[in-house]
Amino acid sequence: MAKFTLPKLPYSYDALEPYIDAETMRIHHTKHHQAYVDNLNLALDAYPKLQDKSLEELLKGLNKLPSSIQKKVQNHGGGHLNHSFFWQLMGPSSKATAPKGKLLKAIEREFGGHEAFKEKFAQTALGHFGSGWAWLSVNKGKLVIEDSANQDTPLSSGYTPILTLDVWEHAYYLKYQNRRAEYIGAWWNVVNWNQVVKNFSKLT
Ligand code: MN
């Protein structure tokens, strides 16, 4: 029985053009994300009790799961959670936003400003070797920029993410091929900072 389902995107597939192309968005959502959902459901099929738990609970307590499905929940559960989170963090560039309020103050205090933050985050995203994600997370009230491999989420190490960028090649290869730096540079145009502000304000 399928417990987890693919969430609808909060915008159309072409809404992020020209920065993220419609074909990439369509394949990323309907093929890649869908596969994480399907494989997560498959992994949990034999464990009805675990299906009552939220995805966050499962990923925060990976080491408490039966060993036969730990890796599957880490990969496919992480894939489902990370993509669901990632979609919310983007929006049409025509509605471009910027960090504000307490989040802007924290970014200024800890990174020296919005531009300096962007540079550090982009370096982390660019420097990540192989498939994975770049994150802006909160740990004990402090902002932390980090990267993770595969579909690992900062939640599993007790951090709470507020912004993320998918740096798997499937996120950019059709339009940018090997030019990850160009993809990262373009992505800033579609970041939905209102959502990041919301994520941050829940924690402070
Ligand atoms: Mn992806």
PDB file of C-alpha atoms and ligand atoms in Angstrom:
ATOM      1  CA  MET A   1       0.000   0.000   0.000  1.00  0.00           C
ATOM      2  CA  ALA A   2       1.458   3.326  -1.046  1.00  0.00           C
ATOM      3  CA  LYS A   3       1.721   5.606   1.927  1.00  0.00           C
ATOM      4  CA  PHE A   4       3.951   8.279   0.508  1.00  0.00           C
ATOM      5  CA  THR A   5       2.879  10.161  -2.610  1.00  0.00           C
ATOM      6  CA  LEU A   6       4.477  12.593  -5.022  1.00  0.00           C
ATOM      7  CA  PRO A   7       3.563  16.164  -4.022  1.00  0.00           C
ATOM      8  CA  LYS A   8       2.385  18.581  -6.719  1.00  0.00           C
ATOM      9  CA  LEU A   9       4.817  21.337  -7.627  1.00  0.00           C
ATOM     10  CA  PRO A  10       3.712  24.767  -6.352  1.00  0.00           C
ATOM     11  CA  TYR A  11       4.273  26.145  -9.921  1.00  0.00           C
ATOM     12  CA  SER A  12       4.252  24.894 -13.510  1.00  0.00           C
ATOM     13  CA  TYR A  13       7.194  23.026 -15.056  1.00  0.00           C
ATOM     14  CA  ASP A  14       8.160  26.057 -17.131  1.00  0.00           C
ATOM     15  CA  ALA A  15       7.832  28.567 -14.265  1.00  0.00           C
ATOM     16  CA  LEU A  16      11.580  28.647 -13.583  1.00  0.00           C
ATOM     17  CA  GLU A  17      12.606  29.296 -17.204  1.00  0.00           C
ATOM     18  CA  PRO A  18      15.095  30.331 -18.441  1.00  0.00           C
ATOM     19  CA  TYR A  19      17.162  29.470 -15.354  1.00  0.00           C
ATOM     20  CA  ILE A  20      15.843  25.941 -14.839  1.00  0.00           C
ATOM     21  CA  ASP A  21      14.295  24.527 -18.016  1.00  0.00           C
ATOM     22  CA  ALA A  22      10.869  22.891 -18.175  1.00  0.00           C
ATOM     23  CA  GLU A  23      12.133  19.529 -19.444  1.00  0.00           C
ATOM     24  CA  THR A  24      14.592  19.200 -16.553  1.00  0.00           C
ATOM     25  CA  MET A  25      11.831  20.075 -14.078  1.00  0.00           C
ATOM     26  CA  ARG A  26       9.412  17.581 -15.624  1.00  0.00           C
ATOM     27  CA  ILE A  27      11.876  14.678 -15.606  1.00  0.00           C
ATOM     28  CA  HIS A  28      13.246  15.620 -12.191  1.00  0.00           C
ATOM     29  CA  HIS A  29       9.749  15.663 -10.664  1.00  0.00           C
ATOM     30  CA  THR A  30       7.867  12.905 -12.534  1.00  0.00           C
ATOM     31  CA  LYS A  31      10.754  10.434 -12.918  1.00  0.00           C
ATOM     32  CA  HIS A  32      13.452  11.023 -10.306  1.00  0.00           C
ATOM     33  CA  HIS A  33      11.309  12.184  -7.408  1.00  0.00           C
ATOM     34  CA  GLN A  34       8.578   9.650  -8.255  1.00  0.00           C
ATOM     35  CA  ALA A  35      11.141   6.836  -8.157  1.00  0.00           C
ATOM     36  CA  TYR A  36      12.253   7.855  -4.637  1.00  0.00           C
ATOM     37  CA  VAL A  37       8.613   7.782  -3.509  1.00  0.00           C
ATOM     38  CA  ASP A  38       7.970   4.376  -5.091  1.00  0.00           C
ATOM     39  CA  ASN A  39      11.128   2.803  -3.698  1.00  0.00           C
ATOM     40  CA  LEU A  40      10.467   4.213  -0.224  1.00  0.00           C
ATOM     41  CA  ASN A  41       6.977   2.688  -0.250  1.00  0.00           C
ATOM     42  CA  LEU A  42       8.432  -0.596  -1.450  1.00  0.00           C
ATOM     43  CA  ALA A  43      11.006  -0.619   1.361  1.00  0.00           C
ATOM     44  CA  LEU A  44       8.320   0.008   3.995  1.00  0.00           C
ATOM     45  CA  ASP A  45       5.860  -2.496   2.506  1.00  0.00           C
ATOM     46  CA  ALA A  46       6.774  -5.239   4.951  1.00  0.00           C
ATOM     47  CA  TYR A  47       6.798  -2.870   7.971  1.00  0.00           C
ATOM     48  CA  PRO A  48       3.246  -1.519   8.489  1.00  0.00           C
ATOM     49  CA  LYS A  49       4.151  -0.070  11.906  1.00  0.00           C
ATOM     50  CA  LEU A  50       6.869   2.113  10.403  1.00  0.00           C
ATOM     51  CA  GLN A  51       4.350   3.501   7.923  1.00  0.00           C
ATOM     52  CA  ASP A  52       2.669   5.332  10.820  1.00  0.00           C
ATOM     53  CA  LYS A  53       5.816   7.378  11.377  1.00  0.00           C
ATOM     54  CA  SER A  54       6.522  10.604   9.559  1.00  0.00           C
ATOM     55  CA  LEU A  55       9.374  10.712   7.083  1.00  0.00           C
ATOM     56  CA  GLU A  56      11.245  13.123   9.367  1.00  0.00           C
ATOM     57  CA  GLU A  57      10.962  10.670  12.261  1.00  0.00           C
ATOM     58  CA  LEU A  58      12.270   7.824  10.112  1.00  0.00           C
ATOM     59  CA  LEU A  59      15.256   9.855   8.907  1.00  0.00           C
ATOM     60  CA  LYS A  60      16.112  11.215  12.358  1.00  0.00           C
ATOM     61  CA  GLY A  61      16.221   7.664  13.706  1.00  0.00           C
ATOM     62  CA  LEU A  62      17.849   5.696  10.882  1.00  0.00           C
ATOM     63  CA  ASN A  63      19.885   3.559  13.274  1.00  0.00           C
ATOM     64  CA  LYS A  64      16.694   2.365  14.987  1.00  0.00           C
ATOM     65  CA  LEU A  65      15.299   0.926  11.750  1.00  0.00           C
ATOM     66  CA  PRO A  66      15.635  -2.743  10.790  1.00  0.00           C
ATOM     67  CA  SER A  67      19.076  -3.079   9.186  1.00  0.00           C
ATOM     68  CA  SER A  68      17.606  -4.519   5.982  1.00  0.00           C
ATOM     69  CA  ILE A  69      15.864  -1.210   5.178  1.00  0.00           C
ATOM     70  CA  GLN A  70      18.145   1.398   6.798  1.00  0.00           C
ATOM     71  CA  LYS A  71      20.013   2.205   3.602  1.00  0.00           C
ATOM     72  CA  LYS A  72      16.814   2.189   1.530  1.00  0.00           C
ATOM     73  CA  VAL A  73      15.081   4.664   3.838  1.00  0.00           C
ATOM     74  CA  GLN A  74      18.245   6.794   3.955  1.00  0.00           C
ATOM     75  CA  ASN A  75      18.431   6.920   0.134  1.00  0.00           C
ATOM     76  CA  HIS A  76      14.819   6.866  -1.028  1.00  0.00           C
ATOM     77  CA  GLY A  77      13.256   8.471   2.054  1.00  0.00           C
ATOM     78  CA  GLY A  78      15.963  11.132   1.908  1.00  0.00           C
ATOM     79  CA  GLY A  79      15.289  11.544  -1.806  1.00  0.00           C
ATOM     80  CA  HIS A  80      11.582  12.063  -1.196  1.00  0.00           C
ATOM     81  CA  LEU A  81      12.096  14.508   1.676  1.00  0.00           C
ATOM     82  CA  ASN A  82      14.893  16.493   0.028  1.00  0.00           C
ATOM     83  CA  HIS A  83      13.031  16.986  -3.240  1.00  0.00           C
ATOM     84  CA  SER A  84       9.732  17.883  -1.525  1.00  0.00           C
ATOM     85  CA  PHE A  85      11.702  20.511   0.417  1.00  0.00           C
ATOM     86  CA  PHE A  86      13.678  21.723  -2.604  1.00  0.00           C
ATOM     87  CA  TRP A  87      10.575  22.416  -4.766  1.00  0.00           C
ATOM     88  CA  GLN A  88       9.187  24.755  -2.110  1.00  0.00           C
ATOM     89  CA  LEU A  89      12.392  26.769  -2.103  1.00  0.00           C
ATOM     90  CA  MET A  90      12.058  27.907  -5.690  1.00  0.00           C
ATOM     91  CA  GLY A  91       9.635  30.108  -7.603  1.00  0.00           C
ATOM     92  CA  PRO A  92       9.354  32.280 -10.720  1.00  0.00           C
ATOM     93  CA  SER A  93      12.159  34.822 -11.029  1.00  0.00           C
ATOM     94  CA  SER A  94       9.550  37.501 -11.713  1.00  0.00           C
ATOM     95  CA  LYS A  95       8.622  37.200  -8.044  1.00  0.00           C
ATOM     96  CA  ALA A  96      12.238  37.411  -6.931  1.00  0.00           C
ATOM     97  CA  THR A  97      12.738  37.778  -3.200  1.00  0.00           C
ATOM     98  CA  ALA A  98      15.635  38.346  -0.834  1.00  0.00           C
ATOM     99  CA  PRO A  99      16.471  37.411   2.745  1.00  0.00           C
ATOM    100  CA  LYS A 100      14.904  39.784   5.263  1.00  0.00           C
ATOM    101  CA  GLY A 101      14.181  40.317   8.939  1.00  0.00           C
ATOM    102  CA  LYS A 102      15.855  38.050  11.468  1.00  0.00           C
ATOM    103  CA  LEU A 103      17.244  35.798   8.745  1.00  0.00           C
ATOM    104  CA  LEU A 104      18.971  38.697   6.984  1.00  0.00           C
ATOM    105  CA  LYS A 105      20.436  39.821  10.331  1.00  0.00           C
ATOM    106  CA  ALA A 106      21.737  36.300  11.020  1.00  0.00           C
ATOM    107  CA  ILE A 107      23.246  36.063   7.504  1.00  0.00           C
ATOM    108  CA  GLU A 108      24.933  39.444   7.974  1.00  0.00           C
ATOM    109  CA  ARG A 109      26.230  38.486  11.414  1.00  0.00           C
ATOM    110  CA  GLU A 110      27.528  35.040  10.477  1.00  0.00           C
ATOM    111  CA  PHE A 111      28.651  35.415   6.875  1.00  0.00           C
ATOM    112  CA  GLY A 112      29.222  39.146   6.505  1.00  0.00           C
ATOM    113  CA  GLY A 113      26.248  39.812   4.225  1.00  0.00           C
ATOM    114  CA  HIS A 114      23.970  38.325   1.588  1.00  0.00           C
ATOM    115  CA  GLU A 115      26.581  38.398  -1.202  1.00  0.00           C
ATOM    116  CA  ALA A 116      29.272  36.854   0.989  1.00  0.00           C
ATOM    117  CA  PHE A 117      26.807  34.156   2.015  1.00  0.00           C
ATOM    118  CA  LYS A 118      25.949  33.400  -1.625  1.00  0.00           C
ATOM    119  CA  GLU A 119      29.613  33.085  -2.474  1.00  0.00           C
ATOM    120  CA  LYS A 120      30.296  30.658   0.363  1.00  0.00           C
ATOM    121  CA  PHE A 121      27.200  28.582  -0.365  1.00  0.00           C
ATOM    122  CA  ALA A 122      28.039  28.453  -4.091  1.00  0.00           C
ATOM    123  CA  GLN A 123      31.592  27.339  -3.322  1.00  0.00           C
ATOM    124  CA  THR A 124      30.258  24.518  -1.171  1.00  0.00           C
ATOM    125  CA  ALA A 125      27.786  23.468  -3.892  1.00  0.00           C
ATOM    126  CA  LEU A 126      30.466  23.663  -6.567  1.00  0.00           C
ATOM    127  CA  GLY A 127      33.077  21.873  -4.468  1.00  0.00           C
ATOM    128  CA  HIS A 128      30.860  18.934  -3.583  1.00  0.00           C
ATOM    129  CA  PHE A 129      32.309  15.855  -5.251  1.00  0.00           C
ATOM    130  CA  GLY A 130      29.748  13.660  -6.997  1.00  0.00           C
ATOM    131  CA  SER A 131      26.017  13.575  -6.328  1.00  0.00           C
ATOM    132  CA  GLY A 132      24.590  15.409  -3.371  1.00  0.00           C
ATOM    133  CA  TRP A 133      23.211  18.612  -1.935  1.00  0.00           C
ATOM    134  CA  ALA A 134      24.360  21.946  -0.512  1.00  0.00           C
ATOM    135  CA  TRP A 135      22.541  23.142   2.600  1.00  0.00           C
ATOM    136  CA  LEU A 136      21.962  26.107   4.804  1.00  0.00           C
ATOM    137  CA  SER A 137      21.009  24.578   8.133  1.00  0.00           C
ATOM    138  CA  VAL A 138      20.470  25.713  11.682  1.00  0.00           C
ATOM    139  CA  ASN A 139      22.276  24.048  14.560  1.00  0.00           C
ATOM    140  CA  LYS A 140      21.839  25.375  18.101  1.00  0.00           C
ATOM    141  CA  GLY A 141      20.629  28.703  16.753  1.00  0.00           C
ATOM    142  CA  LYS A 142      23.608  29.113  14.390  1.00  0.00           C
ATOM    143  CA  LEU A 143      23.520  29.073  10.600  1.00  0.00           C
ATOM    144  CA  VAL A 144      25.687  26.384   9.025  1.00  0.00           C
ATOM    145  CA  ILE A 145      26.595  25.858   5.359  1.00  0.00           C
ATOM    146  CA  GLU A 146      27.301  22.218   4.602  1.00  0.00           C
ATOM    147  CA  ASP A 147      27.077  19.620   1.879  1.00  0.00           C
ATOM    148  CA  SER A 148      25.812  16.060   1.930  1.00  0.00           C
ATOM    149  CA  ALA A 149      26.378  13.026  -0.264  1.00  0.00           C
ATOM    150  CA  ASN A 150      23.675  11.194  -2.185  1.00  0.00           C
ATOM    151  CA  GLN A 151      20.298  11.832  -0.535  1.00  0.00           C
ATOM    152  CA  ASP A 152      21.571  12.321   3.017  1.00  0.00           C
ATOM    153  CA  THR A 153      19.717  15.013   4.963  1.00  0.00           C
ATOM    154  CA  PRO A 154      21.128  17.204   7.773  1.00  0.00           C
ATOM    155  CA  LEU A 155      18.124  16.027   9.835  1.00  0.00           C
ATOM    156  CA  SER A 156      19.902  12.702  10.349  1.00  0.00           C
ATOM    157  CA  SER A 157      22.725  14.534  12.151  1.00  0.00           C
ATOM    158  CA  GLY A 158      20.383  16.722  14.191  1.00  0.00           C
ATOM    159  CA  TYR A 159      20.640  19.859  12.037  1.00  0.00           C
ATOM    160  CA  THR A 160      17.537  21.586  10.645  1.00  0.00           C
ATOM    161  CA  PRO A 161      17.801  22.654   6.996  1.00  0.00           C
ATOM    162  CA  ILE A 162      16.223  25.923   5.821  1.00  0.00           C
ATOM    163  CA  LEU A 163      17.614  26.099   2.251  1.00  0.00           C
ATOM    164  CA  THR A 164      19.032  23.519  -0.110  1.00  0.00           C
ATOM    165  CA  LEU A 165      20.340  23.080  -3.639  1.00  0.00           C
ATOM    166  CA  ASP A 166      20.328  19.808  -5.552  1.00  0.00           C
ATOM    167  CA  VAL A 167      23.720  19.317  -7.206  1.00  0.00           C
ATOM    168  CA  TRP A 168      23.021  15.881  -8.680  1.00  0.00           C
ATOM    169  CA  GLU A 169      23.714  16.022 -12.425  1.00  0.00           C
ATOM    170  CA  HIS A 170      20.058  15.115 -13.081  1.00  0.00           C
ATOM    171  CA  ALA A 171      19.177  18.564 -11.694  1.00  0.00           C
ATOM    172  CA  TYR A 172      21.059  20.460 -14.406  1.00  0.00           C
ATOM    173  CA  TYR A 173      22.656  18.235 -17.053  1.00  0.00           C
ATOM    174  CA  LEU A 174      20.120  18.781 -19.881  1.00  0.00           C
ATOM    175  CA  LYS A 175      20.691  22.534 -19.906  1.00  0.00           C
ATOM    176  CA  TYR A 176      24.090  23.024 -18.329  1.00  0.00           C
ATOM    177  CA  GLN A 177      25.899  19.693 -18.993  1.00  0.00           C
ATOM    178  CA  ASN A 178      29.121  19.827 -16.931  1.00  0.00           C
ATOM    179  CA  ARG A 179      28.776  23.536 -16.079  1.00  0.00           C
ATOM    180  CA  ARG A 180      27.644  23.231 -12.490  1.00  0.00           C
ATOM    181  CA  ALA A 181      28.889  26.728 -11.616  1.00  0.00           C
ATOM    182  CA  GLU A 182      26.602  28.214 -14.272  1.00  0.00           C
ATOM    183  CA  TYR A 183      23.631  26.251 -12.913  1.00  0.00           C
ATOM    184  CA  ILE A 184      24.344  27.491  -9.384  1.00  0.00           C
ATOM    185  CA  GLY A 185      24.662  31.078 -10.597  1.00  0.00           C
ATOM    186  CA  ALA A 186      21.343  30.828 -12.458  1.00  0.00           C
ATOM    187  CA  TRP A 187      19.575  29.137  -9.535  1.00  0.00           C
ATOM    188  CA  TRP A 188      19.881  32.217  -7.298  1.00  0.00           C
ATOM    189  CA  ASN A 189      17.346  33.903  -9.609  1.00  0.00           C
ATOM    190  CA  VAL A 190      14.615  31.438  -8.637  1.00  0.00           C
ATOM    191  CA  VAL A 191      15.254  31.069  -4.906  1.00  0.00           C
ATOM    192  CA  ASN A 192      12.053  31.660  -2.926  1.00  0.00           C
ATOM    193  CA  TRP A 193      13.522  33.531   0.036  1.00  0.00           C
ATOM    194  CA  ASN A 194      10.069  34.009   1.574  1.00  0.00           C
ATOM    195  CA  GLN A 195      10.014  30.258   2.195  1.00  0.00           C
ATOM    196  CA  VAL A 196      13.550  30.302   3.655  1.00  0.00           C
ATOM    197  CA  VAL A 197      12.496  33.120   5.986  1.00  0.00           C
ATOM    198  CA  LYS A 198       9.480  31.020   7.042  1.00  0.00           C
ATOM    199  CA  ASN A 199      11.665  27.967   7.661  1.00  0.00           C
ATOM    200  CA  PHE A 200      14.045  30.054   9.780  1.00  0.00           C
ATOM    201  CA  SER A 201      11.334  31.794  11.767  1.00  0.00           C
ATOM    202  CA  LYS A 202       9.939  28.427  12.922  1.00  0.00           C
ATOM    203  CA  LEU A 203      13.251  27.813  14.694  1.00  0.00           C
ATOM    204  CA  THR A 204      13.908  31.140  16.359  1.00  0.00           C
TER     205      THR A 204
HETATM  206 MN    MN B   1      17.302  15.606  -7.617  1.00  0.00          MN
END
